[in-house]
mmCIF file of N, CA and C in Angstrom:
data_model
loop_
_atom_site.group_PDB
_atom_site.id
_atom_site.type_symbol
_atom_site.label_atom_id
_atom_site.label_comp_id
_atom_site.label_asym_id
_atom_site.label_seq_id
_atom_site.Cartn_x
_atom_site.Cartn_y
_atom_site.Cartn_z
ATOM 1 N N MET A 1 81.976 111.054 87.717
ATOM 2 C CA MET A 1 81.309 109.792 87.482
ATOM 3 C C MET A 1 80.010 109.784 88.282
ATOM 4 N N THR A 2 78.937 109.414 87.663
ATOM 5 C CA THR A 2 77.652 109.385 88.340
ATOM 6 C C THR A 2 77.527 108.134 89.187
ATOM 7 N N SER A 3 76.625 108.179 90.161
ATOM 8 C CA SER A 3 76.409 107.003 91.015
ATOM 9 C C SER A 3 75.862 105.835 90.212
ATOM 10 N N ASP A 4 75.247 106.105 89.044
ATOM 11 C CA ASP A 4 74.764 105.026 88.185
ATOM 12 C C ASP A 4 75.919 104.211 87.603
ATOM 13 N N ALA A 5 77.107 104.796 87.542
ATOM 14 C CA ALA A 5 78.263 104.115 86.974
ATOM 15 C C ALA A 5 78.966 103.233 88.001
ATOM 16 N N VAL A 6 78.488 103.254 89.243
ATOM 17 C CA VAL A 6 79.082 102.466 90.311
ATOM 18 C C VAL A 6 78.068 101.408 90.747
ATOM 19 N N ARG A 7 78.512 100.160 90.822
ATOM 20 C CA ARG A 7 77.640 99.073 91.272
ATOM 21 C C ARG A 7 78.303 98.389 92.461
ATOM 22 N N ARG A 8 77.514 98.118 93.475
ATOM 23 C CA ARG A 8 78.012 97.502 94.701
ATOM 24 C C ARG A 8 77.339 96.156 94.945
ATOM 25 N N VAL A 9 78.118 95.223 95.534
ATOM 26 C CA VAL A 9 77.617 93.891 95.877
ATOM 27 C C VAL A 9 77.882 93.647 97.352
ATOM 28 N N GLN A 10 76.900 93.141 98.041
ATOM 29 C CA GLN A 10 77.038 92.758 99.444
ATOM 30 C C GLN A 10 77.150 91.229 99.520
ATOM 31 N N SER A 11 77.821 90.730 100.566
ATOM 32 C CA SER A 11 77.942 89.281 100.712
ATOM 33 C C SER A 11 77.262 88.763 101.970
ATOM 34 N N GLY A 12 76.724 89.658 102.789
ATOM 35 C CA GLY A 12 76.055 89.224 104.005
ATOM 36 C C GLY A 12 76.947 89.194 105.231
ATOM 37 N N SER A 13 78.181 89.642 105.106
ATOM 38 C CA SER A 13 79.075 89.702 106.265
ATOM 39 C C SER A 13 78.485 90.656 107.296
ATOM 40 N N PRO A 14 78.486 90.274 108.574
ATOM 41 C CA PRO A 14 77.958 91.206 109.589
ATOM 42 C C PRO A 14 78.744 92.506 109.653
ATOM 43 N N TRP A 15 80.026 92.480 109.265
ATOM 44 C CA TRP A 15 80.834 93.700 109.300
ATOM 45 C C TRP A 15 80.439 94.667 108.199
ATOM 46 N N GLU A 16 79.890 94.171 107.092
ATOM 47 C CA GLU A 16 79.452 95.079 106.026
ATOM 48 C C GLU A 16 78.414 96.058 106.564
ATOM 49 N N GLU A 17 77.497 95.550 107.374
ATOM 50 C CA GLU A 17 76.443 96.395 107.924
ATOM 51 C C GLU A 17 76.972 97.283 109.052
ATOM 52 N N SER A 18 77.723 96.703 109.980
ATOM 53 C CA SER A 18 78.152 97.478 111.144
ATOM 54 C C SER A 18 79.200 98.530 110.804
ATOM 55 N N ILE A 19 80.033 98.268 109.786
ATOM 56 C CA ILE A 19 81.071 99.224 109.403
ATOM 57 C C ILE A 19 80.608 100.098 108.241
ATOM 58 N N GLY A 20 79.730 99.540 107.387
ATOM 59 C CA GLY A 20 79.191 100.308 106.264
ATOM 60 C C GLY A 20 80.048 100.210 105.021
ATOM 61 N N PHE A 21 80.257 98.979 104.530
ATOM 62 C CA PHE A 21 81.021 98.816 103.295
ATOM 63 C C PHE A 21 80.389 97.743 102.428
ATOM 64 N N ALA A 22 80.814 97.696 101.180
ATOM 65 C CA ALA A 22 80.351 96.685 100.233
ATOM 66 C C ALA A 22 81.450 95.641 100.062
ATOM 67 N N ARG A 23 81.062 94.412 99.764
ATOM 68 C CA ARG A 23 82.046 93.356 99.493
ATOM 69 C C ARG A 23 82.823 93.667 98.228
ATOM 70 N N ALA A 24 82.114 94.168 97.205
ATOM 71 C CA ALA A 24 82.787 94.496 95.940
ATOM 72 C C ALA A 24 82.112 95.712 95.330
ATOM 73 N N VAL A 25 82.934 96.485 94.626
ATOM 74 C CA VAL A 25 82.442 97.679 93.943
ATOM 75 C C VAL A 25 83.021 97.687 92.535
ATOM 76 N N ALA A 26 82.141 97.901 91.547
ATOM 77 C CA ALA A 26 82.570 98.038 90.159
ATOM 78 C C ALA A 26 82.466 99.497 89.762
ATOM 79 N N VAL A 27 83.555 100.003 89.193
ATOM 80 C CA VAL A 27 83.616 101.368 88.681
ATOM 81 C C VAL A 27 84.307 101.282 87.334
ATOM 82 N N GLY A 28 83.566 101.587 86.285
ATOM 83 C CA GLY A 28 84.144 101.462 84.950
ATOM 84 C C GLY A 28 84.579 100.021 84.710
ATOM 85 N N ASP A 29 85.822 99.840 84.282
ATOM 86 C CA ASP A 29 86.340 98.499 84.001
ATOM 87 C C ASP A 29 86.974 97.833 85.210
ATOM 88 N N ARG A 30 87.019 98.522 86.345
ATOM 89 C CA ARG A 30 87.638 97.980 87.550
ATOM 90 C C ARG A 30 86.594 97.414 88.492
ATOM 91 N N VAL A 31 86.922 96.272 89.090
ATOM 92 C CA VAL A 31 86.111 95.715 90.162
ATOM 93 C C VAL A 31 87.041 95.466 91.339
ATOM 94 N N LEU A 32 86.716 96.081 92.457
ATOM 95 C CA LEU A 32 87.521 95.970 93.668
ATOM 96 C C LEU A 32 86.772 95.121 94.683
ATOM 97 N N VAL A 33 87.471 94.164 95.279
ATOM 98 C CA VAL A 33 86.873 93.319 96.310
ATOM 99 C C VAL A 33 87.544 93.644 97.636
ATOM 100 N N ALA A 34 86.718 93.952 98.626
ATOM 101 C CA ALA A 34 87.195 94.358 99.947
ATOM 102 C C ALA A 34 87.958 93.236 100.636
ATOM 103 N N GLY A 35 88.659 93.605 101.700
ATOM 104 C CA GLY A 35 89.323 92.611 102.529
ATOM 105 C C GLY A 35 88.334 91.524 102.917
ATOM 106 N N THR A 36 88.711 90.279 102.655
ATOM 107 C CA THR A 36 87.816 89.135 102.835
ATOM 108 C C THR A 36 88.519 88.072 103.668
ATOM 109 N N THR A 37 87.828 87.590 104.688
ATOM 110 C CA THR A 37 88.369 86.542 105.552
ATOM 111 C C THR A 37 87.612 85.238 105.289
ATOM 112 N N SER A 38 87.885 84.241 106.104
ATOM 113 C CA SER A 38 87.211 82.956 105.924
ATOM 114 C C SER A 38 85.937 82.853 106.758
ATOM 115 N N PHE A 39 85.453 83.980 107.276
ATOM 116 C CA PHE A 39 84.147 83.972 107.937
ATOM 117 C C PHE A 39 83.050 83.895 106.894
ATOM 118 N N LYS A 40 82.076 83.050 107.141
ATOM 119 C CA LYS A 40 80.826 83.018 106.379
ATOM 120 C C LYS A 40 79.734 83.152 107.426
ATOM 121 N N GLY A 41 79.118 84.335 107.447
ATOM 122 C CA GLY A 41 78.198 84.629 108.543
ATOM 123 C C GLY A 41 78.996 84.717 109.828
ATOM 124 N N SER A 42 78.575 83.977 110.839
ATOM 125 C CA SER A 42 79.280 83.995 112.123
ATOM 126 C C SER A 42 80.226 82.810 112.289
ATOM 127 N N VAL A 43 80.420 82.023 111.225
ATOM 128 C CA VAL A 43 81.255 80.824 111.298
ATOM 129 C C VAL A 43 82.604 81.087 110.621
ATOM 130 N N LEU A 44 83.688 80.806 111.343
ATOM 131 C CA LEU A 44 85.030 80.910 110.784
ATOM 132 C C LEU A 44 85.423 79.538 110.242
ATOM 133 N N TYR A 45 85.686 79.464 108.954
ATOM 134 C CA TYR A 45 86.101 78.210 108.331
ATOM 135 C C TYR A 45 87.628 78.110 108.369
ATOM 136 N N GLY A 46 88.121 76.918 108.632
ATOM 137 C CA GLY A 46 89.556 76.677 108.638
ATOM 138 C C GLY A 46 90.272 77.221 109.853
ATOM 139 N N GLU A 47 89.608 77.220 111.002
ATOM 140 C CA GLU A 47 90.261 77.749 112.197
ATOM 141 C C GLU A 47 91.592 77.030 112.427
ATOM 142 N N GLY A 48 92.658 77.815 112.565
ATOM 143 C CA GLY A 48 93.984 77.276 112.795
ATOM 144 C C GLY A 48 94.706 76.793 111.552
ATOM 145 N N ASP A 49 94.058 76.870 110.388
ATOM 146 C CA ASP A 49 94.616 76.340 109.138
ATOM 147 C C ASP A 49 94.742 77.468 108.110
ATOM 148 N N PRO A 50 95.939 78.032 107.931
ATOM 149 C CA PRO A 50 96.084 79.177 107.016
ATOM 150 C C PRO A 50 95.754 78.835 105.565
ATOM 151 N N TYR A 51 96.051 77.614 105.133
ATOM 152 C CA TYR A 51 95.720 77.209 103.761
ATOM 153 C C TYR A 51 94.205 77.235 103.562
ATOM 154 N N GLU A 52 93.480 76.605 104.458
ATOM 155 C CA GLU A 52 92.020 76.541 104.323
ATOM 156 C C GLU A 52 91.397 77.924 104.463
ATOM 157 N N GLN A 53 91.922 78.748 105.358
ATOM 158 C CA GLN A 53 91.396 80.110 105.481
ATOM 159 C C GLN A 53 91.624 80.890 104.194
ATOM 160 N N ALA A 54 92.799 80.742 103.599
ATOM 161 C CA ALA A 54 93.075 81.445 102.344
ATOM 162 C C ALA A 54 92.151 80.960 101.243
ATOM 163 N N ARG A 55 91.978 79.640 101.113
ATOM 164 C CA ARG A 55 91.083 79.088 100.082
ATOM 165 C C ARG A 55 89.659 79.611 100.269
ATOM 166 N N THR A 56 89.184 79.621 101.498
ATOM 167 C CA THR A 56 87.817 80.083 101.773
ATOM 168 C C THR A 56 87.677 81.574 101.496
ATOM 169 N N ALA A 57 88.652 82.364 101.932
ATOM 170 C CA ALA A 57 88.593 83.815 101.702
ATOM 171 C C ALA A 57 88.625 84.128 100.210
ATOM 172 N N PHE A 58 89.524 83.472 99.474
ATOM 173 C CA PHE A 58 89.568 83.695 98.027
ATOM 174 C C PHE A 58 88.264 83.242 97.366
ATOM 175 N N SER A 59 87.684 82.156 97.835
ATOM 176 C CA SER A 59 86.418 81.677 97.277
ATOM 177 C C SER A 59 85.314 82.718 97.448
ATOM 178 N N THR A 60 85.227 83.296 98.635
ATOM 179 C CA THR A 60 84.226 84.339 98.888
ATOM 180 C C THR A 60 84.482 85.560 98.007
ATOM 181 N N ALA A 61 85.751 85.957 97.883
ATOM 182 C CA ALA A 61 86.101 87.108 97.043
ATOM 183 C C ALA A 61 85.771 86.825 95.581
ATOM 184 N N LEU A 62 86.069 85.607 95.117
ATOM 185 C CA LEU A 62 85.764 85.249 93.723
ATOM 186 C C LEU A 62 84.261 85.139 93.492
ATOM 187 N N ASP A 63 83.509 84.721 94.507
ATOM 188 C CA ASP A 63 82.042 84.717 94.393
ATOM 189 C C ASP A 63 81.526 86.136 94.169
ATOM 190 N N ALA A 64 82.133 87.109 94.857
ATOM 191 C CA ALA A 64 81.730 88.508 94.663
ATOM 192 C C ALA A 64 82.028 88.956 93.238
ATOM 193 N N LEU A 65 83.177 88.546 92.699
ATOM 194 C CA LEU A 65 83.477 88.865 91.295
ATOM 195 C C LEU A 65 82.465 88.224 90.359
ATOM 196 N N GLY A 66 82.017 87.037 90.704
ATOM 197 C CA GLY A 66 81.017 86.343 89.898
ATOM 198 C C GLY A 66 79.733 87.135 89.736
ATOM 199 N N GLU A 67 79.422 87.974 90.720
ATOM 200 C CA GLU A 67 78.237 88.839 90.622
ATOM 201 C C GLU A 67 78.350 89.834 89.467
ATOM 202 N N PHE A 68 79.571 90.047 88.989
ATOM 203 C CA PHE A 68 79.818 90.945 87.861
ATOM 204 C C PHE A 68 80.156 90.154 86.597
ATOM 205 N N GLY A 69 79.969 88.830 86.637
ATOM 206 C CA GLY A 69 80.263 87.989 85.488
ATOM 207 C C GLY A 69 81.752 87.719 85.292
ATOM 208 N N LEU A 70 82.537 87.885 86.353
ATOM 209 C CA LEU A 70 83.986 87.696 86.265
ATOM 210 C C LEU A 70 84.422 86.475 87.059
ATOM 211 N N ASP A 71 85.636 86.013 86.771
ATOM 212 C CA ASP A 71 86.203 84.888 87.506
ATOM 213 C C ASP A 71 87.689 85.150 87.758
ATOM 214 N N ALA A 72 88.405 84.139 88.198
ATOM 215 C CA ALA A 72 89.824 84.303 88.531
ATOM 216 C C ALA A 72 90.636 84.841 87.351
ATOM 217 N N GLY A 73 90.240 84.518 86.137
ATOM 218 C CA GLY A 73 90.957 84.989 84.959
ATOM 219 C C GLY A 73 90.929 86.487 84.774
ATOM 220 N N SER A 74 90.025 87.166 85.445
ATOM 221 C CA SER A 74 89.918 88.625 85.352
ATOM 222 C C SER A 74 90.734 89.346 86.418
ATOM 223 N N VAL A 75 91.284 88.604 87.360
ATOM 224 C CA VAL A 75 92.005 89.205 88.483
ATOM 225 C C VAL A 75 93.364 89.717 88.019
ATOM 226 N N VAL A 76 93.634 90.991 88.316
ATOM 227 C CA VAL A 76 94.918 91.597 87.944
ATOM 228 C C VAL A 76 95.781 91.920 89.161
ATOM 229 N N LEU A 77 95.196 91.898 90.363
ATOM 230 C CA LEU A 77 95.946 92.206 91.573
ATOM 231 C C LEU A 77 95.371 91.429 92.738
ATOM 232 N N THR A 78 96.239 90.859 93.556
ATOM 233 C CA THR A 78 95.816 90.244 94.819
ATOM 234 C C THR A 78 96.653 90.828 95.943
ATOM 235 N N ARG A 79 96.022 90.907 97.106
ATOM 236 C CA ARG A 79 96.740 91.276 98.332
ATOM 237 C C ARG A 79 96.394 90.241 99.386
ATOM 238 N N MET A 80 97.419 89.771 100.085
ATOM 239 C CA MET A 80 97.225 88.799 101.148
ATOM 240 C C MET A 80 97.848 89.349 102.421
ATOM 241 N N TYR A 81 97.076 89.350 103.483
ATOM 242 C CA TYR A 81 97.536 89.814 104.780
ATOM 243 C C TYR A 81 97.550 88.602 105.708
ATOM 244 N N LEU A 82 98.681 88.349 106.362
ATOM 245 C CA LEU A 82 98.848 87.207 107.255
ATOM 246 C C LEU A 82 99.248 87.705 108.635
ATOM 247 N N THR A 83 98.898 86.937 109.653
ATOM 248 C CA THR A 83 99.339 87.302 110.996
ATOM 249 C C THR A 83 100.659 86.643 111.361
ATOM 250 N N HIS A 84 101.093 85.636 110.604
ATOM 251 C CA HIS A 84 102.330 84.923 110.914
ATOM 252 C C HIS A 84 103.126 84.659 109.634
ATOM 253 N N ALA A 85 104.401 85.027 109.631
ATOM 254 C CA ALA A 85 105.265 84.757 108.482
ATOM 255 C C ALA A 85 105.379 83.255 108.218
ATOM 256 N N ARG A 86 105.219 82.428 109.243
ATOM 257 C CA ARG A 86 105.310 80.972 109.065
ATOM 258 C C ARG A 86 104.232 80.438 108.116
ATOM 259 N N ASP A 87 103.181 81.229 107.865
ATOM 260 C CA ASP A 87 102.062 80.778 107.031
ATOM 261 C C ASP A 87 102.217 81.133 105.558
ATOM 262 N N VAL A 88 103.321 81.782 105.193
ATOM 263 C CA VAL A 88 103.516 82.233 103.815
ATOM 264 C C VAL A 88 103.400 81.070 102.829
ATOM 265 N N ASP A 89 104.036 79.950 103.098
ATOM 266 C CA ASP A 89 104.009 78.829 102.155
ATOM 267 C C ASP A 89 102.608 78.275 101.953
ATOM 268 N N GLU A 90 101.848 78.138 103.028
ATOM 269 C CA GLU A 90 100.499 77.575 102.915
ATOM 270 C C GLU A 90 99.542 78.539 102.209
ATOM 271 N N VAL A 91 99.629 79.804 102.522
ATOM 272 C CA VAL A 91 98.788 80.796 101.851
ATOM 273 C C VAL A 91 99.226 80.928 100.398
ATOM 274 N N GLY A 92 100.534 80.902 100.158
ATOM 275 C CA GLY A 92 101.047 80.939 98.794
ATOM 276 C C GLY A 92 100.585 79.739 97.977
ATOM 277 N N ARG A 93 100.512 78.571 98.598
ATOM 278 C CA ARG A 93 100.016 77.367 97.905
ATOM 279 C C ARG A 93 98.565 77.561 97.462
ATOM 280 N N ALA A 94 97.743 78.105 98.347
ATOM 281 C CA ALA A 94 96.338 78.366 97.986
ATOM 282 C C ALA A 94 96.262 79.373 96.843
ATOM 283 N N HIS A 95 97.079 80.423 96.909
ATOM 284 C CA HIS A 95 97.091 81.438 95.856
ATOM 285 C C HIS A 95 97.504 80.821 94.529
ATOM 286 N N LYS A 96 98.550 80.025 94.534
ATOM 287 C CA LYS A 96 99.050 79.412 93.300
ATOM 288 C C LYS A 96 97.993 78.501 92.668
ATOM 289 N N GLU A 97 97.285 77.741 93.480
ATOM 290 C CA GLU A 97 96.249 76.852 92.950
ATOM 291 C C GLU A 97 95.178 77.626 92.184
ATOM 292 N N LEU A 98 94.863 78.820 92.645
ATOM 293 C CA LEU A 98 93.802 79.612 92.017
ATOM 294 C C LEU A 98 94.300 80.513 90.894
ATOM 295 N N PHE A 99 95.528 81.013 91.002
ATOM 296 C CA PHE A 99 95.980 82.076 90.110
ATOM 297 C C PHE A 99 97.252 81.761 89.334
ATOM 298 N N ASP A 100 97.729 80.532 89.353
ATOM 299 C CA ASP A 100 98.991 80.201 88.702
ATOM 300 C C ASP A 100 98.992 80.546 87.219
ATOM 301 N N THR A 101 97.914 80.224 86.516
ATOM 302 C CA THR A 101 97.878 80.523 85.080
ATOM 303 C C THR A 101 97.516 81.978 84.800
ATOM 304 N N VAL A 102 96.926 82.660 85.780
ATOM 305 C CA VAL A 102 96.511 84.050 85.618
ATOM 306 C C VAL A 102 97.689 84.994 85.858
ATOM 307 N N ARG A 103 98.448 84.743 86.894
ATOM 308 C CA ARG A 103 99.614 85.531 87.289
ATOM 309 C C ARG A 103 99.306 87.019 87.515
ATOM 310 N N PRO A 104 98.381 87.325 88.455
ATOM 311 C CA PRO A 104 98.161 88.740 88.784
ATOM 312 C C PRO A 104 99.360 89.281 89.544
ATOM 313 N N VAL A 105 99.496 90.600 89.587
ATOM 314 C CA VAL A 105 100.477 91.170 90.501
ATOM 315 C C VAL A 105 99.975 90.891 91.912
ATOM 316 N N SER A 106 100.893 90.799 92.859
ATOM 317 C CA SER A 106 100.476 90.367 94.187
ATOM 318 C C SER A 106 101.331 91.005 95.263
ATOM 319 N N THR A 107 100.698 91.257 96.389
ATOM 320 C CA THR A 107 101.379 91.750 97.572
ATOM 321 C C THR A 107 101.016 90.845 98.733
ATOM 322 N N LEU A 108 102.015 90.491 99.540
ATOM 323 C CA LEU A 108 101.793 89.676 100.723
ATOM 324 C C LEU A 108 102.443 90.389 101.903
ATOM 325 N N LEU A 109 101.643 90.663 102.918
ATOM 326 C CA LEU A 109 102.112 91.406 104.086
ATOM 327 C C LEU A 109 101.854 90.618 105.359
ATOM 328 N N VAL A 110 102.748 90.732 106.312
ATOM 329 C CA VAL A 110 102.519 90.196 107.649
ATOM 330 C C VAL A 110 102.079 91.373 108.517
ATOM 331 N N VAL A 111 100.924 91.206 109.163
ATOM 332 C CA VAL A 111 100.331 92.274 109.972
ATOM 333 C C VAL A 111 100.261 91.832 111.433
ATOM 334 N N HIS A 112 99.996 92.778 112.288
ATOM 335 C CA HIS A 112 99.948 92.501 113.723
ATOM 336 C C HIS A 112 98.751 91.629 114.108
ATOM 337 N N GLY A 113 97.609 91.840 113.483
ATOM 338 C CA GLY A 113 96.429 91.053 113.834
ATOM 339 C C GLY A 113 95.189 91.569 113.144
ATOM 340 N N PHE A 114 94.085 90.851 113.387
ATOM 341 C CA PHE A 114 92.785 91.197 112.812
ATOM 342 C C PHE A 114 91.764 91.389 113.931
ATOM 343 N N VAL A 115 90.549 91.760 113.577
ATOM 344 C CA VAL A 115 89.513 92.036 114.571
ATOM 345 C C VAL A 115 89.149 90.802 115.395
ATOM 346 N N ASP A 116 89.356 89.624 114.850
ATOM 347 C CA ASP A 116 89.145 88.365 115.576
ATOM 348 C C ASP A 116 90.487 87.631 115.561
ATOM 349 N N PRO A 117 91.033 87.289 116.704
ATOM 350 C CA PRO A 117 92.363 86.685 116.747
ATOM 351 C C PRO A 117 92.460 85.316 116.071
ATOM 352 N N ARG A 118 91.345 84.692 115.757
ATOM 353 C CA ARG A 118 91.361 83.399 115.054
ATOM 354 C C ARG A 118 91.617 83.559 113.563
ATOM 355 N N ILE A 119 91.440 84.774 113.044
ATOM 356 C CA ILE A 119 91.685 85.027 111.624
ATOM 357 C C ILE A 119 93.189 85.037 111.387
ATOM 358 N N LEU A 120 93.630 84.220 110.441
ATOM 359 C CA LEU A 120 95.041 84.136 110.076
ATOM 360 C C LEU A 120 95.334 84.826 108.756
ATOM 361 N N VAL A 121 94.294 84.983 107.920
ATOM 362 C CA VAL A 121 94.477 85.471 106.546
ATOM 363 C C VAL A 121 93.315 86.378 106.169
ATOM 364 N N GLU A 122 93.636 87.461 105.459
ATOM 365 C CA GLU A 122 92.633 88.301 104.821
ATOM 366 C C GLU A 122 93.147 88.610 103.424
ATOM 367 N N VAL A 123 92.244 88.607 102.439
ATOM 368 C CA VAL A 123 92.663 88.816 101.052
ATOM 369 C C VAL A 123 91.830 89.927 100.419
ATOM 370 N N GLU A 124 92.415 90.557 99.398
ATOM 371 C CA GLU A 124 91.729 91.549 98.563
ATOM 372 C C GLU A 124 92.025 91.207 97.113
ATOM 373 N N LEU A 125 91.089 91.557 96.234
ATOM 374 C CA LEU A 125 91.264 91.343 94.804
ATOM 375 C C LEU A 125 90.941 92.615 94.044
ATOM 376 N N GLU A 126 91.584 92.765 92.908
ATOM 377 C CA GLU A 126 91.179 93.769 91.942
ATOM 378 C C GLU A 126 91.111 93.071 90.589
ATOM 379 N N ALA A 127 90.015 93.304 89.887
ATOM 380 C CA ALA A 127 89.819 92.662 88.576
ATOM 381 C C ALA A 127 89.562 93.726 87.520
ATOM 382 N N PHE A 128 89.791 93.331 86.289
ATOM 383 C CA PHE A 128 89.582 94.200 85.124
ATOM 384 C C PHE A 128 88.558 93.533 84.221
ATOM 385 N N ARG A 129 87.535 94.276 83.847
ATOM 386 C CA ARG A 129 86.484 93.687 83.016
ATOM 387 C C ARG A 129 86.384 94.348 81.642
ATOM 388 N N GLY A 130 87.503 94.866 81.159
ATOM 389 C CA GLY A 130 87.523 95.570 79.876
ATOM 390 C C GLY A 130 87.425 94.647 78.689
#
């Protein structure tokens, strides 16, 4: 596959530059969205609130899909990473509000932590644009 067949989108996250990654990458009919938190620039939205962090992270991830002309209806896979099992219901509520009619396959994992201890949720998306 040539580099012309791959398109990348940046979202302005400071980690994109320091680590060297794109927010989303389209290859053929697949669009992959990187792990996304509720940070916008240097501001963490929903501090202490897993529902709000999930909503904000999914919003940022869906904005990246929008750069390819896609929306939640194109999502075929979601991954949610949480730091606390107690937050499953609140993060699940945010997921259901966005994807209930879409019903992508989904994985939810409890992890030890993130680069900033205030982050409670990180999400990834995969979409199909065929």
